[in-house]
Amino acid sequence: MATWSNFNLQNGASPLMEQMIFFHDHTLIILLMITILVMYLMMNLFFNKFINRFLLEGQMIELIWTILPAITLIFIALPSLRLLYLLDELNNPLITLKSIGHQWYWSYEYSDFKNIEFDSYMINETEKINNFRLLDVDNRIVLPMNNQIRILVTATDVIHSWTIPSLGVKVDANPGRLNQTNFFINRPGMFFGQCSEICGANHSFMPIVIESISMNNFINWINNYS
């Protein structure tokens, strides 16, 4: 989870988020190179004694500053298109989770199992000691790691957004519409998120918590819940 001293992206907990971080770093290096080049040229233009009052055209420089940005955009576009393709691909999900946004809490249904559904409310600071402020919930989502998970997202009242930054997941929850995405958790742990669409007075008080566990522990959780 993010802290005040963390100015970078959260550590990736899924292959897709790791690819997003790589693409972010790749694009940032290109932007840094462009910024340094532009600043160098501007300083050269500001601090010199040369003037050219009779310059009417410069076909060569026009050609250069047309071709160079085009090449730069290709180096950004190709990894971006590859990443978009990876994000859209859905590979035979093992488990389907349905998330329903309300004002102001989330409801979850495990579609592959009978009678496993619950509401998830934020825990007040006075109810539990040493919890993460405004982030912990009374009923966490429990999912097995190293498995493909499909999530279906909708809402009952207004537009919400189901977001887990460390997994690279952000899906709008629209009333009357079912949106779908997938993710793959590659390590155990707890992953926090929040509603990312302004949905009313308590928009900041409907967090999301995923608890990633091994498959054996997940099967035990399913049996105990039933």
JSON list of N, CA and C in Angstrom, two decimals, residues 140-207:
[
{"chain": "A", "resi": 140, "resn": "ARG", "atom": "N", "xyz": [-13.33, -9.18, 4.20]},
{"chain": "A", "resi": 140, "resn": "ARG", "atom": "CA", "xyz": [-12.38, -9.05, 3.10]},
{"chain": "A", "resi": 140, "resn": "ARG", "atom": "C", "xyz": [-12.69, -10.04, 1.98]},
{"chain": "A", "resi": 141, "resn": "ILE", "atom": "N", "xyz": [-12.24, -9.68, 0.78]},
{"chain": "A", "resi": 141, "resn": "ILE", "atom": "CA", "xyz": [-12.30, -10.62, -0.34]},
{"chain": "A", "resi": 141, "resn": "ILE", "atom": "C", "xyz": [-11.16, -11.61, -0.17]},
{"chain": "A", "resi": 142, "resn": "VAL", "atom": "N", "xyz": [-11.47, -12.89, -0.20]},
{"chain": "A", "resi": 142, "resn": "VAL", "atom": "CA", "xyz": [-10.45, -13.93, -0.08]},
{"chain": "A", "resi": 142, "resn": "VAL", "atom": "C", "xyz": [-10.31, -14.62, -1.43]},
{"chain": "A", "resi": 143, "resn": "LEU", "atom": "N", "xyz": [-9.09, -14.62, -1.98]},
{"chain": "A", "resi": 143, "resn": "LEU", "atom": "CA", "xyz": [-8.86, -15.21, -3.30]},
{"chain": "A", "resi": 143, "resn": "LEU", "atom": "C", "xyz": [-7.57, -16.02, -3.28]},
{"chain": "A", "resi": 144, "resn": "PRO", "atom": "N", "xyz": [-7.50, -17.07, -4.09]},
{"chain": "A", "resi": 144, "resn": "PRO", "atom": "CA", "xyz": [-6.25, -17.87, -4.16]},
{"chain": "A", "resi": 144, "resn": "PRO", "atom": "C", "xyz": [-5.23, -17.20, -5.08]},
{"chain": "A", "resi": 145, "resn": "MET", "atom": "N", "xyz": [-3.98, -17.28, -4.70]},
{"chain": "A", "resi": 145, "resn": "MET", "atom": "CA", "xyz": [-2.93, -16.70, -5.55]},
{"chain": "A", "resi": 145, "resn": "MET", "atom": "C", "xyz": [-2.57, -17.69, -6.65]},
{"chain": "A", "resi": 146, "resn": "ASN", "atom": "N", "xyz": [-1.85, -17.18, -7.66]},
{"chain": "A", "resi": 146, "resn": "ASN", "atom": "CA", "xyz": [-1.39, -17.96, -8.80]},
{"chain": "A", "resi": 146, "resn": "ASN", "atom": "C", "xyz": [-2.54, -18.62, -9.56]},
{"chain": "A", "resi": 147, "resn": "ASN", "atom": "N", "xyz": [-3.65, -17.90, -9.64]},
{"chain": "A", "resi": 147, "resn": "ASN", "atom": "CA", "xyz": [-4.80, -18.37, -10.42]},
{"chain": "A", "resi": 147, "resn": "ASN", "atom": "C", "xyz": [-5.45, -17.19, -11.13]},
{"chain": "A", "resi": 148, "resn": "GLN", "atom": "N", "xyz": [-6.01, -17.49, -12.30]},
{"chain": "A", "resi": 148, "resn": "GLN", "atom": "CA", "xyz": [-6.66, -16.44, -13.07]},
{"chain": "A", "resi": 148, "resn": "GLN", "atom": "C", "xyz": [-8.03, -16.15, -12.47]},
{"chain": "A", "resi": 149, "resn": "ILE", "atom": "N", "xyz": [-8.27, -14.89, -12.14]},
{"chain": "A", "resi": 149, "resn": "ILE", "atom": "CA", "xyz": [-9.53, -14.48, -11.50]},
{"chain": "A", "resi": 149, "resn": "ILE", "atom": "C", "xyz": [-10.28, -13.54, -12.44]},
{"chain": "A", "resi": 150, "resn": "ARG", "atom": "N", "xyz": [-11.55, -13.80, -12.63]},
{"chain": "A", "resi": 150, "resn": "ARG", "atom": "CA", "xyz": [-12.40, -12.89, -13.40]},
{"chain": "A", "resi": 150, "resn": "ARG", "atom": "C", "xyz": [-13.29, -12.13, -12.41]},
{"chain": "A", "resi": 151, "resn": "ILE", "atom": "N", "xyz": [-13.42, -10.83, -12.63]},
{"chain": "A", "resi": 151, "resn": "ILE", "atom": "CA", "xyz": [-14.30, -10.04, -11.78]},
{"chain": "A", "resi": 151, "resn": "ILE", "atom": "C", "xyz": [-15.34, -9.33, -12.63]},
{"chain": "A", "resi": 152, "resn": "LEU", "atom": "N", "xyz": [-16.58, -9.42, -12.20]},
{"chain": "A", "resi": 152, "resn": "LEU", "atom": "CA", "xyz": [-17.70, -8.72, -12.84]},
{"chain": "A", "resi": 152, "resn": "LEU", "atom": "C", "xyz": [-18.11, -7.58, -11.92]},
{"chain": "A", "resi": 153, "resn": "VAL", "atom": "N", "xyz": [-18.23, -6.39, -12.46]},
{"chain": "A", "resi": 153, "resn": "VAL", "atom": "CA", "xyz": [-18.45, -5.19, -11.65]},
{"chain": "A", "resi": 153, "resn": "VAL", "atom": "C", "xyz": [-19.70, -4.47, -12.13]},
{"chain": "A", "resi": 154, "resn": "THR", "atom": "N", "xyz": [-20.56, -4.11, -11.18]},
{"chain": "A", "resi": 154, "resn": "THR", "atom": "CA", "xyz": [-21.75, -3.32, -11.48]},
{"chain": "A", "resi": 154, "resn": "THR", "atom": "C", "xyz": [-22.09, -2.48, -10.26]},
{"chain": "A", "resi": 155, "resn": "ALA", "atom": "N", "xyz": [-23.18, -1.72, -10.35]},
{"chain": "A", "resi": 155, "resn": "ALA", "atom": "CA", "xyz": [-23.61, -0.87, -9.24]},
{"chain": "A", "resi": 155, "resn": "ALA", "atom": "C", "xyz": [-25.13, -0.85, -9.19]},
{"chain": "A", "resi": 156, "resn": "THR", "atom": "N", "xyz": [-25.65, -0.45, -8.03]},
{"chain": "A", "resi": 156, "resn": "THR", "atom": "CA", "xyz": [-27.11, -0.41, -7.86]},
{"chain": "A", "resi": 156, "resn": "THR", "atom": "C", "xyz": [-27.68, 1.00, -7.88]},
{"chain": "A", "resi": 157, "resn": "ASP", "atom": "N", "xyz": [-26.83, 2.03, -7.71]},
{"chain": "A", "resi": 157, "resn": "ASP", "atom": "CA", "xyz": [-27.39, 3.38, -7.57]},
{"chain": "A", "resi": 157, "resn": "ASP", "atom": "C", "xyz": [-26.69, 4.39, -8.48]},
{"chain": "A", "resi": 158, "resn": "VAL", "atom": "N", "xyz": [-25.42, 4.69, -8.20]},
{"chain": "A", "resi": 158, "resn": "VAL", "atom": "CA", "xyz": [-24.67, 5.65, -9.01]},
{"chain": "A", "resi": 158, "resn": "VAL", "atom": "C", "xyz": [-23.39, 4.97, -9.52]},
{"chain": "A", "resi": 159, "resn": "ILE", "atom": "N", "xyz": [-22.59, 5.70, -10.29]},
{"chain": "A", "resi": 159, "resn": "ILE", "atom": "CA", "xyz": [-21.35, 5.14, -10.83]},
{"chain": "A", "resi": 159, "resn": "ILE", "atom": "C", "xyz": [-20.29, 5.06, -9.73]},
{"chain": "A", "resi": 160, "resn": "HIS", "atom": "N", "xyz": [-19.72, 3.89, -9.56]},
{"chain": "A", "resi": 160, "resn": "HIS", "atom": "CA", "xyz": [-18.58, 3.69, -8.68]},
{"chain": "A", "resi": 160, "resn": "HIS", "atom": "C", "xyz": [-17.40, 3.20, -9.53]},
{"chain": "A", "resi": 161, "resn": "SER", "atom": "N", "xyz": [-16.27, 2.93, -8.89]},
{"chain": "A", "resi": 161, "resn": "SER", "atom": "CA", "xyz": [-15.13, 2.39, -9.61]},
{"chain": "A", "resi": 161, "resn": "SER", "atom": "C", "xyz": [-14.33, 1.48, -8.69]},
{"chain": "A", "resi": 162, "resn": "TRP", "atom": "N", "xyz": [-14.22, 0.21, -9.07]},
{"chain": "A", "resi": 162, "resn": "TRP", "atom": "CA", "xyz": [-13.55, -0.80, -8.26]},
{"chain": "A", "resi": 162, "resn": "TRP", "atom": "C", "xyz": [-12.08, -0.82, -8.65]},
{"chain": "A", "resi": 163, "resn": "THR", "atom": "N", "xyz": [-11.21, -0.44, -7.70]},
{"chain": "A", "resi": 163, "resn": "THR", "atom": "CA", "xyz": [-9.81, -0.21, -8.03]},
{"chain": "A", "resi": 163, "resn": "THR", "atom": "C", "xyz": [-8.88, -0.85, -7.01]},
{"chain": "A", "resi": 164, "resn": "ILE", "atom": "N", "xyz": [-7.91, -1.61, -7.50]},
{"chain": "A", "resi": 164, "resn": "ILE", "atom": "CA", "xyz": [-6.81, -2.14, -6.69]},
{"chain": "A", "resi": 164, "resn": "ILE", "atom": "C", "xyz": [-5.51, -1.76, -7.40]},
{"chain": "A", "resi": 165, "resn": "PRO", "atom": "N", "xyz": [-4.83, -0.69, -6.97]},
{"chain": "A", "resi": 165, "resn": "PRO", "atom": "CA", "xyz": [-3.65, -0.21, -7.71]},
{"chain": "A", "resi": 165, "resn": "PRO", "atom": "C", "xyz": [-2.53, -1.24, -7.84]},
{"chain": "A", "resi": 166, "resn": "SER", "atom": "N", "xyz": [-2.24, -2.02, -6.79]},
{"chain": "A", "resi": 166, "resn": "SER", "atom": "CA", "xyz": [-1.12, -2.95, -6.85]},
{"chain": "A", "resi": 166, "resn": "SER", "atom": "C", "xyz": [-1.38, -4.12, -7.80]},
{"chain": "A", "resi": 167, "resn": "LEU", "atom": "N", "xyz": [-2.64, -4.33, -8.19]},
{"chain": "A", "resi": 167, "resn": "LEU", "atom": "CA", "xyz": [-2.96, -5.37, -9.16]},
{"chain": "A", "resi": 167, "resn": "LEU", "atom": "C", "xyz": [-3.17, -4.80, -10.56]},
{"chain": "A", "resi": 168, "resn": "GLY", "atom": "N", "xyz": [-3.15, -3.48, -10.68]},
{"chain": "A", "resi": 168, "resn": "GLY", "atom": "CA", "xyz": [-3.38, -2.86, -11.97]},
{"chain": "A", "resi": 168, "resn": "GLY", "atom": "C", "xyz": [-4.81, -3.00, -12.44]},
{"chain": "A", "resi": 169, "resn": "VAL", "atom": "N", "xyz": [-5.77, -2.98, -11.51]},
{"chain": "A", "resi": 169, "resn": "VAL", "atom": "CA", "xyz": [-7.19, -3.17, -11.84]},
{"chain": "A", "resi": 169, "resn": "VAL", "atom": "C", "xyz": [-7.97, -1.91, -11.52]},
{"chain": "A", "resi": 170, "resn": "LYS", "atom": "N", "xyz": [-8.73, -1.44, -12.48]},
{"chain": "A", "resi": 170, "resn": "LYS", "atom": "CA", "xyz": [-9.63, -0.30, -12.27]},
{"chain": "A", "resi": 170, "resn": "LYS", "atom": "C", "xyz": [-10.81, -0.47, -13.22]},
{"chain": "A", "resi": 171, "resn": "VAL", "atom": "N", "xyz": [-11.99, -0.77, -12.66]},
{"chain": "A", "resi": 171, "resn": "VAL", "atom": "CA", "xyz": [-13.17, -1.05, -13.46]},
{"chain": "A", "resi": 171, "resn": "VAL", "atom": "C", "xyz": [-14.32, -0.17, -12.98]},
{"chain": "A", "resi": 172, "resn": "ASP", "atom": "N", "xyz": [-14.96, 0.52, -13.90]},
{"chain": "A", "resi": 172, "resn": "ASP", "atom": "CA", "xyz": [-16.12, 1.34, -13.55]},
{"chain": "A", "resi": 172, "resn": "ASP", "atom": "C", "xyz": [-17.32, 0.44, -13.24]},
{"chain": "A", "resi": 173, "resn": "ALA", "atom": "N", "xyz": [-18.05, 0.81, -12.20]},
{"chain": "A", "resi": 173, "resn": "ALA", "atom": "CA", "xyz": [-19.27, 0.10, -11.82]},
{"chain": "A", "resi": 173, "resn": "ALA", "atom": "C", "xyz": [-20.46, 0.97, -12.21]},
{"chain": "A", "resi": 174, "resn": "ASN", "atom": "N", "xyz": [-21.10, 0.62, -13.32]},
{"chain": "A", "resi": 174, "resn": "ASN", "atom": "CA", "xyz": [-22.22, 1.41, -13.84]},
{"chain": "A", "resi": 174, "resn": "ASN", "atom": "C", "xyz": [-23.54, 0.72, -13.54]},
{"chain": "A", "resi": 175, "resn": "PRO", "atom": "N", "xyz": [-24.54, 1.44, -13.05]},
{"chain": "A", "resi": 175, "resn": "PRO", "atom": "CA", "xyz": [-25.86, 0.83, -12.80]},
{"chain": "A", "resi": 175, "resn": "PRO", "atom": "C", "xyz": [-26.45, 0.28, -14.10]},
{"chain": "A", "resi": 176, "resn": "GLY", "atom": "N", "xyz": [-26.94, -0.95, -14.03]},
{"chain": "A", "resi": 176, "resn": "GLY", "atom": "CA", "xyz": [-27.57, -1.56, -15.20]},
{"chain": "A", "resi": 176, "resn": "GLY", "atom": "C", "xyz": [-26.59, -2.11, -16.21]},
{"chain": "A", "resi": 177, "resn": "ARG", "atom": "N", "xyz": [-25.31, -2.09, -15.89]},
{"chain": "A", "resi": 177, "resn": "ARG", "atom": "CA", "xyz": [-24.31, -2.60, -16.84]},
{"chain": "A", "resi": 177, "resn": "ARG", "atom": "C", "xyz": [-23.30, -3.46, -16.10]},
{"chain": "A", "resi": 178, "resn": "LEU", "atom": "N", "xyz": [-22.85, -4.54, -16.75]},
{"chain": "A", "resi": 178, "resn": "LEU", "atom": "CA", "xyz": [-21.90, -5.46, -16.14]},
{"chain": "A", "resi": 178, "resn": "LEU", "atom": "C", "xyz": [-20.57, -5.35, -16.87]},
{"chain": "A", "resi": 179, "resn": "ASN", "atom": "N", "xyz": [-19.56, -4.80, -16.19]},
{"chain": "A", "resi": 179, "resn": "ASN", "atom": "CA", "xyz": [-18.21, -4.71, -16.75]},
{"chain": "A", "resi": 179, "resn": "ASN", "atom": "C", "xyz": [-17.36, -5.87, -16.25]},
{"chain": "A", "resi": 180, "resn": "GLN", "atom": "N", "xyz": [-16.38, -6.23, -17.04]},
{"chain": "A", "resi": 180, "resn": "GLN", "atom": "CA", "xyz": [-15.58, -7.43, -16.74]},
{"chain": "A", "resi": 180, "resn": "GLN", "atom": "C", "xyz": [-14.10, -7.15, -16.95]},
{"chain": "A", "resi": 181, "resn": "THR", "atom": "N", "xyz": [-13.30, -7.72, -16.08]},
{"chain": "A", "resi": 181, "resn": "THR", "atom": "CA", "xyz": [-11.85, -7.73, -16.28]},
{"chain": "A", "resi": 181, "resn": "THR", "atom": "C", "xyz": [-11.28, -8.95, -15.58]},
{"chain": "A", "resi": 182, "resn": "ASN", "atom": "N", "xyz": [-9.98, -9.13, -15.68]},
{"chain": "A", "resi": 182, "resn": "ASN", "atom": "CA", "xyz": [-9.34, -10.27, -15.05]},
{"chain": "A", "resi": 182, "resn": "ASN", "atom": "C", "xyz": [-8.02, -9.84, -14.43]},
{"chain": "A", "resi": 183, "resn": "PHE", "atom": "N", "xyz": [-7.55, -10.61, -13.47]},
{"chain": "A", "resi": 183, "resn": "PHE", "atom": "CA", "xyz": [-6.25, -10.36, -12.87]},
{"chain": "A", "resi": 183, "resn": "PHE", "atom": "C", "xyz": [-5.68, -11.67, -12.33]},
{"chain": "A", "resi": 184, "resn": "PHE", "atom": "N", "xyz": [-4.39, -11.63, -12.04]},
{"chain": "A", "resi": 184, "resn": "PHE", "atom": "CA", "xyz": [-3.65, -12.80, -11.59]},
{"chain": "A", "resi": 184, "resn": "PHE", "atom": "C", "xyz": [-2.75, -12.35, -10.44]},
{"chain": "A", "resi": 185, "resn": "ILE", "atom": "N", "xyz": [-3.03, -12.82, -9.23]},
{"chain": "A", "resi": 185, "resn": "ILE", "atom": "CA", "xyz": [-2.24, -12.43, -8.06]},
{"chain": "A", "resi": 185, "resn": "ILE", "atom": "C", "xyz": [-1.08, -13.41, -7.92]},
{"chain": "A", "resi": 186, "resn": "ASN", "atom": "N", "xyz": [0.16, -12.89, -7.96]},
{"chain": "A", "resi": 186, "resn": "ASN", "atom": "CA", "xyz": [1.31, -13.80, -7.96]},
{"chain": "A", "resi": 186, "resn": "ASN", "atom": "C", "xyz": [2.02, -13.92, -6.62]},
{"chain": "A", "resi": 187, "resn": "ARG", "atom": "N", "xyz": [1.45, -13.37, -5.56]},
{"chain": "A", "resi": 187, "resn": "ARG", "atom": "CA", "xyz": [2.07, -13.55, -4.23]},
{"chain": "A", "resi": 187, "resn": "ARG", "atom": "C", "xyz": [1.01, -13.39, -3.16]},
{"chain": "A", "resi": 188, "resn": "PRO", "atom": "N", "xyz": [1.23, -13.99, -1.98]},
{"chain": "A", "resi": 188, "resn": "PRO", "atom": "CA", "xyz": [0.26, -13.83, -0.90]},
{"chain": "A", "resi": 188, "resn": "PRO", "atom": "C", "xyz": [0.37, -12.45, -0.28]},
{"chain": "A", "resi": 189, "resn": "GLY", "atom": "N", "xyz": [-0.70, -12.04, 0.39]},
{"chain": "A", "resi": 189, "resn": "GLY", "atom": "CA", "xyz": [-0.67, -10.74, 1.06]},
{"chain": "A", "resi": 189, "resn": "GLY", "atom": "C", "xyz": [-2.05, -10.10, 1.06]},
{"chain": "A", "resi": 190, "resn": "MET", "atom": "N", "xyz": [-2.07, -8.86, 1.55]},
{"chain": "A", "resi": 190, "resn": "MET", "atom": "CA", "xyz": [-3.30, -8.07, 1.55]},
{"chain": "A", "resi": 190, "resn": "MET", "atom": "C", "xyz": [-3.11, -6.87, 0.64]},
{"chain": "A", "resi": 191, "resn": "PHE", "atom": "N", "xyz": [-4.10, -6.63, -0.21]},
{"chain": "A", "resi": 191, "resn": "PHE", "atom": "CA", "xyz": [-4.01, -5.56, -1.20]},
{"chain": "A", "resi": 191, "resn": "PHE", "atom": "C", "xyz": [-5.22, -4.64, -1.04]},
{"chain": "A", "resi": 192, "resn": "PHE", "atom": "N", "xyz": [-4.92, -3.36, -0.97]},
{"chain": "A", "resi": 192, "resn": "PHE", "atom": "CA", "xyz": [-5.95, -2.38, -0.63]},
{"chain": "A", "resi": 192, "resn": "PHE", "atom": "C", "xyz": [-6.30, -1.53, -1.84]},
{"chain": "A", "resi": 193, "resn": "GLY", "atom": "N", "xyz": [-7.55, -1.12, -1.88]},
{"chain": "A", "resi": 193, "resn": "GLY", "atom": "CA", "xyz": [-8.02, -0.21, -2.92]},
{"chain": "A", "resi": 193, "resn": "GLY", "atom": "C", "xyz": [-9.18, 0.61, -2.41]},
{"chain": "A", "resi": 194, "resn": "GLN", "atom": "N", "xyz": [-9.65, 1.52, -3.23]},
{"chain": "A", "resi": 194, "resn": "GLN", "atom": "CA", "xyz": [-10.77, 2.38, -2.87]},
{"chain": "A", "resi": 194, "resn": "GLN", "atom": "C", "xyz": [-11.61, 2.65, -4.10]},
{"chain": "A", "resi": 195, "resn": "CYS", "atom": "N", "xyz": [-12.81, 3.15, -3.89]},
{"chain": "A", "resi": 195, "resn": "CYS", "atom": "CA", "xyz": [-13.64, 3.61, -5.00]},
{"chain": "A", "resi": 195, "resn": "CYS", "atom": "C", "xyz": [-12.96, 4.81, -5.65]},
{"chain": "A", "resi": 196, "resn": "SER", "atom": "N", "xyz": [-12.81, 4.77, -6.97]},
{"chain": "A", "resi": 196, "resn": "SER", "atom": "CA", "xyz": [-12.09, 5.82, -7.68]},
{"chain": "A", "resi": 196, "resn": "SER", "atom": "C", "xyz": [-13.00, 6.67, -8.55]},
{"chain": "A", "resi": 197, "resn": "GLU", "atom": "N", "xyz": [-14.28, 6.67, -8.24]},
{"chain": "A", "resi": 197, "resn": "GLU", "atom": "CA", "xyz": [-15.24, 7.53, -8.93]},
{"chain": "A", "resi": 197, "resn": "GLU", "atom": "C", "xyz": [-16.06, 8.25, -7.87]},
{"chain": "A", "resi": 198, "resn": "ILE", "atom": "N", "xyz": [-16.08, 9.59, -7.94]},
{"chain": "A", "resi": 198, "resn": "ILE", "atom": "CA", "xyz": [-16.80, 10.35, -6.92]},
{"chain": "A", "resi": 198, "resn": "ILE", "atom": "C", "xyz": [-18.28, 9.97, -6.97]},
{"chain": "A", "resi": 199, "resn": "CYS", "atom": "N", "xyz": [-18.76, 9.38, -5.87]},
{"chain": "A", "resi": 199, "resn": "CYS", "atom": "CA", "xyz": [-20.10, 8.77, -5.87]},
{"chain": "A", "resi": 199, "resn": "CYS", "atom": "C", "xyz": [-21.00, 9.31, -4.76]},
{"chain": "A", "resi": 200, "resn": "GLY", "atom": "N", "xyz": [-20.59, 10.37, -4.09]},
{"chain": "A", "resi": 200, "resn": "GLY", "atom": "CA", "xyz": [-21.44, 10.93, -3.05]},
{"chain": "A", "resi": 200, "resn": "GLY", "atom": "C", "xyz": [-20.66, 11.32, -1.81]},
{"chain": "A", "resi": 201, "resn": "ALA", "atom": "N", "xyz": [-21.39, 11.60, -0.75]},
{"chain": "A", "resi": 201, "resn": "ALA", "atom": "CA", "xyz": [-20.78, 12.16, 0.47]},
{"chain": "A", "resi": 201, "resn": "ALA", "atom": "C", "xyz": [-19.76, 11.22, 1.09]},
{"chain": "A", "resi": 202, "resn": "ASN", "atom": "N", "xyz": [-20.01, 9.91, 1.07]},
{"chain": "A", "resi": 202, "resn": "ASN", "atom": "CA", "xyz": [-19.10, 8.94, 1.69]},
{"chain": "A", "resi": 202, "resn": "ASN", "atom": "C", "xyz": [-18.25, 8.20, 0.66]},
{"chain": "A", "resi": 203, "resn": "HIS", "atom": "N", "xyz": [-17.94, 8.87, -0.43]},
{"chain": "A", "resi": 203, "resn": "HIS", "atom": "CA", "xyz": [-17.11, 8.27, -1.48]},
{"chain": "A", "resi": 203, "resn": "HIS", "atom": "C", "xyz": [-15.77, 7.78, -0.93]},
{"chain": "A", "resi": 204, "resn": "SER", "atom": "N", "xyz": [-15.20, 8.49, 0.03]},
{"chain": "A", "resi": 204, "resn": "SER", "atom": "CA", "xyz": [-13.88, 8.13, 0.57]},
{"chain": "A", "resi": 204, "resn": "SER", "atom": "C", "xyz": [-13.94, 7.02, 1.60]},
{"chain": "A", "resi": 205, "resn": "PHE", "atom": "N", "xyz": [-15.13, 6.51, 1.89]},
{"chain": "A", "resi": 205, "resn": "PHE", "atom": "CA", "xyz": [-15.29, 5.56, 2.99]},
{"chain": "A", "resi": 205, "resn": "PHE", "atom": "C", "xyz": [-15.86, 4.22, 2.51]},
{"chain": "A", "resi": 206, "resn": "MET", "atom": "N", "xyz": [-15.46, 3.78, 1.32]},
{"chain": "A", "resi": 206, "resn": "MET", "atom": "CA", "xyz": [-15.86, 2.45, 0.85]},
{"chain": "A", "resi": 206, "resn": "MET", "atom": "C", "xyz": [-14.63, 1.74, 0.27]},
{"chain": "A", "resi": 207, "resn": "PRO", "atom": "N", "xyz": [-13.68, 1.36, 1.16]},
{"chain": "A", "resi": 207, "resn": "PRO", "atom": "CA", "xyz": [-12.44, 0.73, 0.69]},
{"chain": "A", "resi": 207, "resn": "PRO", "atom": "C", "xyz": [-12.67, -0.70, 0.21]}
]
